[in-house]
PDB file of C-alpha atoms in Angstrom:
ATOM      1  CA  MET A   1     130.243 111.575  90.390  1.00  0.00           C
ATOM      2  CA  ASN A   2     132.191 108.379  90.880  1.00  0.00           C
ATOM      3  CA  SER A   3     131.987 106.438  87.642  1.00  0.00           C
ATOM      4  CA  LYS A   4     133.383 103.053  88.568  1.00  0.00           C
ATOM      5  CA  VAL A   5     130.491 101.447  86.738  1.00  0.00           C
ATOM      6  CA  GLY A   6     131.752 101.679  83.143  1.00  0.00           C
ATOM      7  CA  ALA A   7     131.038 105.245  82.118  1.00  0.00           C
ATOM      8  CA  SER A   8     131.100 104.206  78.461  1.00  0.00           C
ATOM      9  CA  LYS A   9     127.991 102.121  79.093  1.00  0.00           C
ATOM     10  CA  TYR A  10     125.891 105.148  79.920  1.00  0.00           C
ATOM     11  CA  PRO A  11     125.328 108.486  78.150  1.00  0.00           C
ATOM     12  CA  TYR A  12     125.464 110.252  81.510  1.00  0.00           C
ATOM     13  CA  SER A  13     127.453 110.265  84.763  1.00  0.00           C
ATOM     14  CA  VAL A  14     126.799 107.358  87.101  1.00  0.00           C
ATOM     15  CA  ASP A  15     127.722 106.405  90.645  1.00  0.00           C
ATOM     16  CA  TYR A  16     128.742 102.837  91.453  1.00  0.00           C
ATOM     17  CA  ASN A  17     126.913 102.970  94.776  1.00  0.00           C
ATOM     18  CA  ASP A  18     123.636 103.949  93.102  1.00  0.00           C
ATOM     19  CA  HIS A  19     123.414 100.769  91.059  1.00  0.00           C
ATOM     20  CA  PHE A  20     121.122  98.775  93.303  1.00  0.00           C
ATOM     21  CA  GLU A  21     118.019  97.390  91.646  1.00  0.00           C
ATOM     22  CA  THR A  22     114.480  97.260  92.985  1.00  0.00           C
ATOM     23  CA  PRO A  23     113.455  93.747  94.121  1.00  0.00           C
ATOM     24  CA  LEU A  24     110.342  92.024  92.783  1.00  0.00           C
ATOM     25  CA  ARG A  25     108.765  92.061  96.248  1.00  0.00           C
ATOM     26  CA  ALA A  26     108.776  95.858  96.277  1.00  0.00           C
ATOM     27  CA  TYR A  27     106.762  95.950  93.054  1.00  0.00           C
ATOM     28  CA  THR A  28     104.384  93.337  94.425  1.00  0.00           C
ATOM     29  CA  ASP A  29     103.773  95.464  97.506  1.00  0.00           C
ATOM     30  CA  VAL A  30     102.520  98.417  95.436  1.00  0.00           C
ATOM     31  CA  PHE A  31     100.806  96.338  92.739  1.00  0.00           C
ATOM     32  CA  PRO A  32      97.218  96.635  94.076  1.00  0.00           C
ATOM     33  CA  VAL A  33      97.457 100.435  94.184  1.00  0.00           C
ATOM     34  CA  ILE A  34      98.943 100.591  90.672  1.00  0.00           C
ATOM     35  CA  GLU A  35      96.246  98.179  89.482  1.00  0.00           C
ATOM     36  CA  THR A  36      93.436 100.304  90.906  1.00  0.00           C
ATOM     37  CA  LEU A  37      94.836 103.500  89.373  1.00  0.00           C
ATOM     38  CA  ILE A  38      95.228 101.821  85.965  1.00  0.00           C
ATOM     39  CA  GLN A  39      91.677 100.476  86.098  1.00  0.00           C
ATOM     40  CA  GLN A  40      90.401 103.965  86.897  1.00  0.00           C
ATOM     41  CA  LYS A  41      92.425 105.562  84.098  1.00  0.00           C
ATOM     42  CA  CYS A  42      92.533 102.842  81.477  1.00  0.00           C
ATOM     43  CA  LYS A  43      88.944 102.460  80.245  1.00  0.00           C
ATOM     44  CA  GLY A  44      90.064 100.731  77.082  1.00  0.00           C
ATOM     45  CA  LYS A  45      93.187 102.846  76.570  1.00  0.00           C
ATOM     46  CA  ARG A  46      96.789 101.786  76.927  1.00  0.00           C
ATOM     47  CA  VAL A  47      98.706 102.998  79.963  1.00  0.00           C
ATOM     48  CA  ILE A  48     102.399 103.932  80.024  1.00  0.00           C
ATOM     49  CA  ILE A  49     104.430 103.358  83.190  1.00  0.00           C
ATOM     50  CA  TYR A  50     107.643 105.385  83.195  1.00  0.00           C
ATOM     51  CA  ASP A  51     110.892 104.640  85.032  1.00  0.00           C
ATOM     52  CA  PRO A  52     113.569 107.209  84.060  1.00  0.00           C
ATOM     53  CA  PHE A  53     116.462 105.722  86.045  1.00  0.00           C
ATOM     54  CA  TYR A  54     118.137 102.906  84.141  1.00  0.00           C
ATOM     55  CA  CYS A  55     120.588 100.456  85.676  1.00  0.00           C
ATOM     56  CA  THR A  56     120.604  97.254  83.663  1.00  0.00           C
ATOM     57  CA  GLY A  57     117.008  97.434  82.476  1.00  0.00           C
ATOM     58  CA  ARG A  58     116.031  94.749  84.957  1.00  0.00           C
ATOM     59  CA  ALA A  59     113.445  97.031  86.560  1.00  0.00           C
ATOM     60  CA  ALA A  60     111.199  96.847  83.500  1.00  0.00           C
ATOM     61  CA  SER A  61     111.449  93.049  83.439  1.00  0.00           C
ATOM     62  CA  LEU A  62     110.539  92.689  87.104  1.00  0.00           C
ATOM     63  CA  LEU A  63     107.688  95.181  86.885  1.00  0.00           C
ATOM     64  CA  ARG A  64     106.346  93.345  83.820  1.00  0.00           C
ATOM     65  CA  GLN A  65     106.647  90.057  85.685  1.00  0.00           C
ATOM     66  CA  CYS A  66     104.738  91.509  88.630  1.00  0.00           C
ATOM     67  CA  LEU A  67     101.904  92.758  86.430  1.00  0.00           C
ATOM     68  CA  GLN A  68     101.589  89.531  84.466  1.00  0.00           C
ATOM     69  CA  SER A  69     101.642  87.225  87.483  1.00  0.00           C
ATOM     70  CA  ASN A  70      98.949  89.227  89.301  1.00  0.00           C
ATOM     71  CA  ASN A  71      96.687  90.407  86.463  1.00  0.00           C
ATOM     72  CA  GLU A  72      97.594  89.173  82.990  1.00  0.00           C
ATOM     73  CA  LYS A  73      94.783  91.000  81.210  1.00  0.00           C
ATOM     74  CA  LEU A  74      95.775  94.273  82.804  1.00  0.00           C
ATOM     75  CA  ALA A  75      99.426  93.719  81.903  1.00  0.00           C
ATOM     76  CA  GLU A  76      98.455  93.498  78.219  1.00  0.00           C
ATOM     77  CA  LYS A  77      97.259  97.112  78.355  1.00  0.00           C
ATOM     78  CA  VAL A  78     100.462  98.442  79.916  1.00  0.00           C
ATOM     79  CA  ASP A  79     103.592  99.713  78.184  1.00  0.00           C
ATOM     80  CA  ILE A  80     106.728 100.265  80.265  1.00  0.00           C
ATOM     81  CA  GLN A  81     108.963 103.175  79.278  1.00  0.00           C
ATOM     82  CA  HIS A  82     112.417 102.360  80.647  1.00  0.00           C
ATOM     83  CA  GLU A  83     115.397 103.228  78.464  1.00  0.00           C
ATOM     84  CA  LYS A  84     119.045 104.107  78.878  1.00  0.00           C
ATOM     85  CA  ARG A  85     118.751 107.852  78.379  1.00  0.00           C
ATOM     86  CA  ASP A  86     119.740 110.993  80.269  1.00  0.00           C
ATOM     87  CA  PHE A  87     116.741 111.906  82.390  1.00  0.00           C
ATOM     88  CA  TYR A  88     118.081 115.336  83.314  1.00  0.00           C
ATOM     89  CA  ARG A  89     118.856 116.160  79.709  1.00  0.00           C
ATOM     90  CA  ASP A  90     115.284 115.219  78.867  1.00  0.00           C
ATOM     91  CA  LEU A  91     114.120 117.622  81.560  1.00  0.00           C
ATOM     92  CA  ARG A  92     116.281 120.451  80.209  1.00  0.00           C
ATOM     93  CA  GLU A  93     115.265 119.876  76.611  1.00  0.00           C
ATOM     94  CA  ASN A  94     111.639 119.112  77.393  1.00  0.00           C
ATOM     95  CA  THR A  95     111.921 115.656  75.818  1.00  0.00           C
ATOM     96  CA  VAL A  96     110.643 113.543  78.702  1.00  0.00           C
ATOM     97  CA  PRO A  97     108.676 110.609  77.213  1.00  0.00           C
ATOM     98  CA  LYS A  98     104.906 110.657  77.596  1.00  0.00           C
ATOM     99  CA  PHE A  99     103.658 108.623  80.516  1.00  0.00           C
ATOM    100  CA  ASP A 100     100.650 108.021  82.753  1.00  0.00           C
ATOM    101  CA  ILE A 101     102.253 106.688  85.931  1.00  0.00           C
ATOM    102  CA  LEU A 102     105.768 107.186  87.304  1.00  0.00           C
ATOM    103  CA  VAL A 103     107.296 104.182  89.104  1.00  0.00           C
ATOM    104  CA  THR A 104     110.980 104.436  89.989  1.00  0.00           C
ATOM    105  CA  ASN A 105     113.718 103.905  92.536  1.00  0.00           C
ATOM    106  CA  PRO A 106     115.837 107.060  92.113  1.00  0.00           C
ATOM    107  CA  PRO A 107     119.563 107.118  92.922  1.00  0.00           C
ATOM    108  CA  TYR A 108     120.134 107.963  96.592  1.00  0.00           C
ATOM    109  CA  SER A 109     123.351 109.936  96.131  1.00  0.00           C
ATOM    110  CA  GLY A 110     123.603 113.675  95.516  1.00  0.00           C
ATOM    111  CA  ASP A 111     120.354 115.545  94.964  1.00  0.00           C
ATOM    112  CA  HIS A 112     118.642 112.888  92.826  1.00  0.00           C
ATOM    113  CA  LYS A 113     115.931 112.313  95.421  1.00  0.00           C
ATOM    114  CA  GLU A 114     115.009 115.981  95.675  1.00  0.00           C
ATOM    115  CA  ARG A 115     114.970 116.491  91.907  1.00  0.00           C
ATOM    116  CA  CYS A 116     112.985 113.343  91.252  1.00  0.00           C
ATOM    117  CA  LEU A 117     110.438 114.251  93.921  1.00  0.00           C
ATOM    118  CA  GLU A 118     110.021 117.742  92.485  1.00  0.00           C
ATOM    119  CA  PHE A 119     109.537 116.331  88.978  1.00  0.00           C
ATOM    120  CA  ALA A 120     107.005 113.774  90.239  1.00  0.00           C
ATOM    121  CA  VAL A 121     104.892 116.303  92.138  1.00  0.00           C
ATOM    122  CA  ASN A 122     104.838 118.758  89.232  1.00  0.00           C
ATOM    123  CA  SER A 123     104.097 116.096  86.605  1.00  0.00           C
ATOM    124  CA  SER A 124     100.395 115.917  87.512  1.00  0.00           C
ATOM    125  CA  ARG A 125     100.653 112.121  87.238  1.00  0.00           C
ATOM    126  CA  PRO A 126     100.403 109.418  89.915  1.00  0.00           C
ATOM    127  CA  PHE A 127     103.865 108.498  91.158  1.00  0.00           C
ATOM    128  CA  PHE A 128     105.575 105.756  93.151  1.00  0.00           C
ATOM    129  CA  LEU A 129     109.066 106.612  94.416  1.00  0.00           C
ATOM    130  CA  LEU A 130     111.011 104.037  96.399  1.00  0.00           C
ATOM    131  CA  MET A 131     113.206 106.059  98.768  1.00  0.00           C
ATOM    132  CA  PRO A 132     114.656 105.985 102.298  1.00  0.00           C
ATOM    133  CA  ASN A 133     111.982 106.531 104.933  1.00  0.00           C
ATOM    134  CA  TYR A 134     113.902 109.468 106.435  1.00  0.00           C
ATOM    135  CA  ILE A 135     112.851 111.513 103.395  1.00  0.00           C
ATOM    136  CA  ALA A 136     109.528 111.982 105.194  1.00  0.00           C
ATOM    137  CA  THR A 137     111.252 114.219 107.765  1.00  0.00           C
ATOM    138  CA  LYS A 138     113.242 116.273 105.258  1.00  0.00           C
ATOM    139  CA  GLU A 139     112.537 119.969 104.791  1.00  0.00           C
ATOM    140  CA  TYR A 140     112.363 119.634 101.002  1.00  0.00           C
ATOM    141  CA  PHE A 141     109.709 116.911 101.344  1.00  0.00           C
ATOM    142  CA  ARG A 142     107.614 119.136 103.573  1.00  0.00           C
ATOM    143  CA  LYS A 143     107.894 122.048 101.161  1.00  0.00           C
ATOM    144  CA  THR A 144     107.472 120.052  97.945  1.00  0.00           C
ATOM    145  CA  VAL A 145     104.701 117.699  99.032  1.00  0.00           C
ATOM    146  CA  LEU A 146     103.020 118.703 102.274  1.00  0.00           C
ATOM    147  CA  GLU A 147     102.928 122.476 101.881  1.00  0.00           C
ATOM    148  CA  THR A 148     102.089 122.710  98.177  1.00  0.00           C
ATOM    149  CA  LYS A 149      99.225 120.227  98.579  1.00  0.00           C
ATOM    150  CA  LYS A 150      99.421 119.437  94.865  1.00  0.00           C
ATOM    151  CA  VAL A 151      99.037 115.722  95.609  1.00  0.00           C
ATOM    152  CA  GLN A 152      97.684 113.423  98.277  1.00  0.00           C
ATOM    153  CA  ASP A 153     100.541 111.589  99.964  1.00  0.00           C
ATOM    154  CA  VAL A 154     100.308 107.823 100.447  1.00  0.00           C
ATOM    155  CA  TYR A 155     102.998 105.481 101.772  1.00  0.00           C
ATOM    156  CA  ILE A 156     103.564 101.762 101.211  1.00  0.00           C
ATOM    157  CA  ILE A 157     105.737 100.134 103.872  1.00  0.00           C
ATOM    158  CA  PRO A 158     107.284  96.638 103.637  1.00  0.00           C
ATOM    159  CA  SER A 159     106.335  93.931 106.111  1.00  0.00           C
ATOM    160  CA  PRO A 160     107.714  94.537 109.631  1.00  0.00           C
ATOM    161  CA  GLY A 161     111.238  93.181 109.944  1.00  0.00           C
ATOM    162  CA  GLU A 162     111.459  92.413 106.216  1.00  0.00           C
ATOM    163  CA  SER A 163     113.290  95.328 104.629  1.00  0.00           C
ATOM    164  CA  TYR A 164     113.759  95.312 100.877  1.00  0.00           C
ATOM    165  CA  GLU A 165     116.936  93.596  99.696  1.00  0.00           C
ATOM    166  CA  TYR A 166     118.627  95.283  96.751  1.00  0.00           C
ATOM    167  CA  HIS A 167     120.726  93.665  94.057  1.00  0.00           C
ATOM    168  CA  HIS A 168     123.885  95.168  92.620  1.00  0.00           C
ATOM    169  CA  PRO A 169     124.586  94.069  89.020  1.00  0.00           C
ATOM    170  CA  GLU A 170     128.186  93.238  89.944  1.00  0.00           C
ATOM    171  CA  GLY A 171     127.188  91.365  93.065  1.00  0.00           C
ATOM    172  CA  THR A 172     128.993  93.792  95.368  1.00  0.00           C
ATOM    173  CA  GLY A 173     127.898  95.961  98.248  1.00  0.00           C
ATOM    174  CA  LYS A 174     125.457  95.172 101.012  1.00  0.00           C
ATOM    175  CA  PRO A 175     122.091  93.816  99.883  1.00  0.00           C
ATOM    176  CA  LEU A 176     120.399  95.351 102.922  1.00  0.00           C
ATOM    177  CA  SER A 177     120.210  99.108 102.933  1.00  0.00           C
ATOM    178  CA  PRO A 178     121.445 100.860 106.105  1.00  0.00           C
ATOM    179  CA  PHE A 179     118.034 102.513 106.288  1.00  0.00           C
ATOM    180  CA  GLU A 180     114.449 101.418 105.696  1.00  0.00           C
ATOM    181  CA  SER A 181     112.927 102.049 102.268  1.00  0.00           C
ATOM    182  CA  VAL A 182     109.346 103.172 101.748  1.00  0.00           C
ATOM    183  CA  TRP A 183     107.248 103.791  98.667  1.00  0.00           C
ATOM    184  CA  PHE A 184     106.313 107.464  98.545  1.00  0.00           C
ATOM    185  CA  VAL A 185     103.114 107.623  96.512  1.00  0.00           C
ATOM    186  CA  GLY A 186     101.409 110.713  95.173  1.00  0.00           C
ATOM    187  CA  VAL A 187      97.951 110.834  93.613  1.00  0.00           C
ATOM    188  CA  SER A 188      95.660 113.615  92.459  1.00  0.00           C
ATOM    189  CA  ARG A 189      93.627 115.367  95.100  1.00  0.00           C
ATOM    190  CA  ARG A 190      90.552 114.311  93.127  1.00  0.00           C
ATOM    191  CA  THR A 191      91.423 110.635  93.640  1.00  0.00           C
ATOM    192  CA  SER A 192      89.496 108.841  96.363  1.00  0.00           C
ATOM    193  CA  LEU A 193      91.894 107.111  98.750  1.00  0.00           C
ATOM    194  CA  LYS A 194      89.298 104.643 100.018  1.00  0.00           C
ATOM    195  CA  PRO A 195      89.426 102.339  96.938  1.00  0.00           C
ATOM    196  CA  LEU A 196      93.231 102.406  97.054  1.00  0.00           C
ATOM    197  CA  ARG A 197      93.310 101.332 100.691  1.00  0.00           C
ATOM    198  CA  GLU A 198      90.620  98.695 100.199  1.00  0.00           C
ATOM    199  CA  SER A 199      92.341  97.124  97.194  1.00  0.00           C
ATOM    200  CA  PHE A 200      95.677  97.160  99.009  1.00  0.00           C
ATOM    201  CA  VAL A 201      94.311  95.499 102.155  1.00  0.00           C
ATOM    202  CA  GLY A 202      92.307  92.957 100.159  1.00  0.00           C
ATOM    203  CA  PHE A 203      95.263  91.969  97.986  1.00  0.00           C
ATOM    204  CA  HIS A 204      97.734  91.572 100.836  1.00  0.00           C
ATOM    205  CA  SER A 205      95.239  89.721 103.018  1.00  0.00           C
ATOM    206  CA  LYS A 206      95.074  87.051 100.315  1.00  0.00           C
ATOM    207  CA  GLN A 207      98.855  87.064  99.932  1.00  0.00           C
ATOM    208  CA  SER A 208      99.328  86.388 103.642  1.00  0.00           C
ATOM    209  CA  THR A 209      96.757  83.677 104.363  1.00  0.00           C
ATOM    210  CA  ASP A 210      98.822  82.227 107.228  1.00  0.00           C
ATOM    211  CA  GLY A 211      98.317  85.358 109.307  1.00  0.00           C
ATOM    212  CA  GLY A 212     101.953  86.410 108.961  1.00  0.00           C
ATOM    213  CA  SER A 213     103.219  89.948 108.620  1.00  0.00           C
ATOM    214  CA  ARG A 214     102.305  91.872 105.491  1.00  0.00           C
ATOM    215  CA  ALA A 215     103.006  95.162 103.759  1.00  0.00           C
ATOM    216  CA  ARG A 216     101.241  98.185 105.194  1.00  0.00           C
ATOM    217  CA  ILE A 217      99.674 101.347 103.823  1.00  0.00           C
ATOM    218  CA  ALA A 218      99.426 104.825 105.334  1.00  0.00           C
ATOM    219  CA  THR A 219      97.451 107.717 103.890  1.00  0.00           C
ATOM    220  CA  SER A 220      99.106 110.463 105.893  1.00  0.00           C
ATOM    221  CA  LEU A 221     102.508 111.249 107.342  1.00  0.00           C
ATOM    222  CA  ASP A 222     101.102 110.998 110.868  1.00  0.00           C
ATOM    223  CA  GLU A 223      99.854 107.484 110.148  1.00  0.00           C
ATOM    224  CA  LEU A 224     103.203 106.520 108.612  1.00  0.00           C
ATOM    225  CA  ILE A 225     104.974 107.545 111.818  1.00  0.00           C
ATOM    226  CA  ARG A 226     102.337 105.970 114.055  1.00  0.00           C
ATOM    227  CA  ILE A 227     102.657 102.516 112.461  1.00  0.00           C
ATOM    228  CA  GLY A 228     106.451 102.671 112.583  1.00  0.00           C
ATOM    229  CA  GLY A 229     107.111 103.256 108.896  1.00  0.00           C
ATOM    230  CA  ALA A 230     109.272 106.286 109.670  1.00  0.00           C
ATOM    231  CA  SER A 231     110.626 108.156 112.651  1.00  0.00           C
ATOM    232  CA  GLY A 232     109.057 111.437 113.617  1.00  0.00           C
ATOM    233  CA  ALA A 233     112.478 112.755 114.608  1.00  0.00           C
ATOM    234  CA  LYS A 234     114.516 114.752 112.135  1.00  0.00           C
ATOM    235  CA  ARG A 235     117.445 112.788 110.737  1.00  0.00           C
ATOM    236  CA  LYS A 236     120.766 113.793 112.254  1.00  0.00           C
ATOM    237  CA  ASN A 237     123.473 115.359 110.106  1.00  0.00           C
ATOM    238  CA  PRO A 238     126.437 113.245 108.840  1.00  0.00           C
ATOM    239  CA  ARG A 239     128.734 114.335 111.695  1.00  0.00           C
ATOM    240  CA  GLN A 240     126.153 113.411 114.326  1.00  0.00           C
ATOM    241  CA  ARG A 241     125.520 110.070 112.626  1.00  0.00           C
ATOM    242  CA  ARG A 242     129.265 109.299 112.626  1.00  0.00           C
ATOM    243  CA  LYS A 243     129.482 110.040 116.340  1.00  0.00           C
ATOM    244  CA  MET A 244     126.469 107.830 117.047  1.00  0.00           C
ATOM    245  CA  LYS A 245     127.947 105.043 114.932  1.00  0.00           C
ATOM    246  CA  GLN A 246     131.270 105.285 116.798  1.00  0.00           C
ATOM    247  CA  ALA A 247     129.496 105.278 120.152  1.00  0.00           C
ATOM    248  CA  ALA A 248     127.491 102.210 119.142  1.00  0.00           C
ATOM    249  CA  LYS A 249     130.667 100.451 118.029  1.00  0.00           C
ATOM    250  CA  LEU A 250     132.381 101.182 121.352  1.00  0.00           C
ATOM    251  CA  ALA A 251     129.314 100.021 123.223  1.00  0.00           C
ATOM    252  CA  ASN A 252     129.293  96.724 121.316  1.00  0.00           C
ATOM    253  CA  GLU A 253     132.947  96.238 122.228  1.00  0.00           C
ATOM    254  CA  GLY A 254     132.167  96.934 125.866  1.00  0.00           C
ATOM    255  CA  ARG A 255     134.560  99.851 125.951  1.00  0.00           C
ATOM    256  CA  THR A 256     132.114 102.492 127.107  1.00  0.00           C
ATOM    257  CA  CYS A 257     132.015 100.903 130.530  1.00  0.00           C
ATOM    258  CA  GLU A 258     135.763 101.095 131.108  1.00  0.00           C
ATOM    259  CA  PRO A 259     135.869 104.586 132.649  1.00  0.00           C
ATOM    260  CA  ALA A 260     133.053 103.752 135.023  1.00  0.00           C
ATOM    261  CA  GLN A 261     134.680 100.441 135.983  1.00  0.00           C
ATOM    262  CA  LYS A 262     138.026 102.170 136.472  1.00  0.00           C
ATOM    263  CA  ASN A 263     136.485 104.751 138.771  1.00  0.00           C
ATOM    264  CA  SER A 264     134.645 102.040 140.581  1.00  0.00           C
ATOM    265  CA  LEU A 265     137.808  99.988 141.015  1.00  0.00           C
ATOM    266  CA  SER A 266     139.771 103.034 142.143  1.00  0.00           C
ATOM    267  CA  SER A 267     137.075 103.836 144.645  1.00  0.00           C
ATOM    268  CA  THR A 268     137.034 100.247 145.903  1.00  0.00           C
ATOM    269  CA  ALA A 269     140.827 100.193 146.197  1.00  0.00           C
ATOM    270  CA  SER A 270     140.771 103.501 148.053  1.00  0.00           C
ATOM    271  CA  ASP A 271     138.100 102.235 150.423  1.00  0.00           C
ATOM    272  CA  THR A 272     140.165  99.102 151.057  1.00  0.00           C
ATOM    273  CA  GLU A 273     143.246 101.165 151.964  1.00  0.00           C
ATOM    274  CA  VAL A 274     141.167 103.265 154.369  1.00  0.00           C
ATOM    275  CA  ASP A 275     139.759 100.120 155.944  1.00  0.00           C
ATOM    276  CA  LYS A 276     143.290  98.715 156.382  1.00  0.00           C
ATOM    277  CA  LYS A 277     144.499 101.923 158.050  1.00  0.00           C
ATOM    278  CA  ARG A 278     141.486 101.988 160.352  1.00  0.00           C
ATOM    279  CA  LYS A 279     142.028  98.325 161.230  1.00  0.00           C
ATOM    280  CA  SER A 280     145.738  98.914 161.853  1.00  0.00           C
ATOM    281  CA  LYS A 281     145.004 101.918 164.047  1.00  0.00           C
ATOM    282  CA  SER A 282     142.348  99.967 165.914  1.00  0.00           C
ATOM    283  CA  CYS A 283     144.796  97.112 166.519  1.00  0.00           C
ATOM    284  CA  GLY A 284     147.449  99.558 167.819  1.00  0.00           C
ATOM    285  CA  ASN A 285     145.005 101.114 170.318  1.00  0.00           C
ATOM    286  CA  SER A 286     143.991  97.665 171.460  1.00  0.00           C
ATOM    287  CA  LYS A 287     147.627  96.676 172.121  1.00  0.00           C
ATOM    288  CA  ARG A 288     148.281  99.854 174.066  1.00  0.00           C
ATOM    289  CA  LYS A 289     145.212  99.253 176.197  1.00  0.00           C
ATOM    290  CA  LYS A 290     146.376  95.733 176.967  1.00  0.00           C
ATOM    291  CA  LYS A 291     149.853  96.943 177.947  1.00  0.00           C
ATOM    292  CA  GLY A 292     148.306  99.491 180.261  1.00  0.00           C
ATOM    293  CA  ALA A 293     146.182  96.810 181.930  1.00  0.00           C
ATOM    294  CA  ARG A 294     149.277  94.835 182.842  1.00  0.00           C
TER     295      ARG A 294
END
């Protein structure tokens, strides 16, 4: 991996381009679902929310802020496990901290997404993974989530036209991701989805009293695609995406029309030459006719 972000700061390899932190708004969008799950599970006990991917530790602060601002009493019963430790080493050595709910934004490079998704599904715990929406069309998602049927899949989508903006600790990079992000949520098959949907709709209806756009929820992949949270088409490979990007760039520069215009101009010029020859020939015949008449 590229370790431009000081490797000495972390006990594991890091990638500079993976250091984009989850915004507060993203946590707020999933809060009502997390709240409902905690209320169902808590019953006087403390609940541990686990985020294994550490950047600057800001994720824990923002999640804590979200919980406290929306339900202070609930926040008092929640511990957040978010430390600078090697998640994959913990997996190998079976030292993953105990937790009740997984909430994380895994690195997008390499195979982090696949490995995190596999861990989440096999953990037998509710999970919230903030990932690109194209994951929904990936083969590994179909095999890990849809085919195994170990969990019920739920999706939380940001408000239309208001993609999540990510923050890089060094203030570099583009705050807007080149693709839409969606919360991929997994809950036990014994969990009723109706209370989750009702709490989500109720919470966001109050948050958007002016009738503006609001976050959306889908309780199936078909619904996610239907409401525009993801495309039903399989994502193109890197080479195809480069070609599409180049074509779009040329189109924006107006260069794709050049060949057509050139052909059109050539055709027009050719037609003009033919017309001139016809006119010249017609004039010559007319002169000969006049000479004959004399």
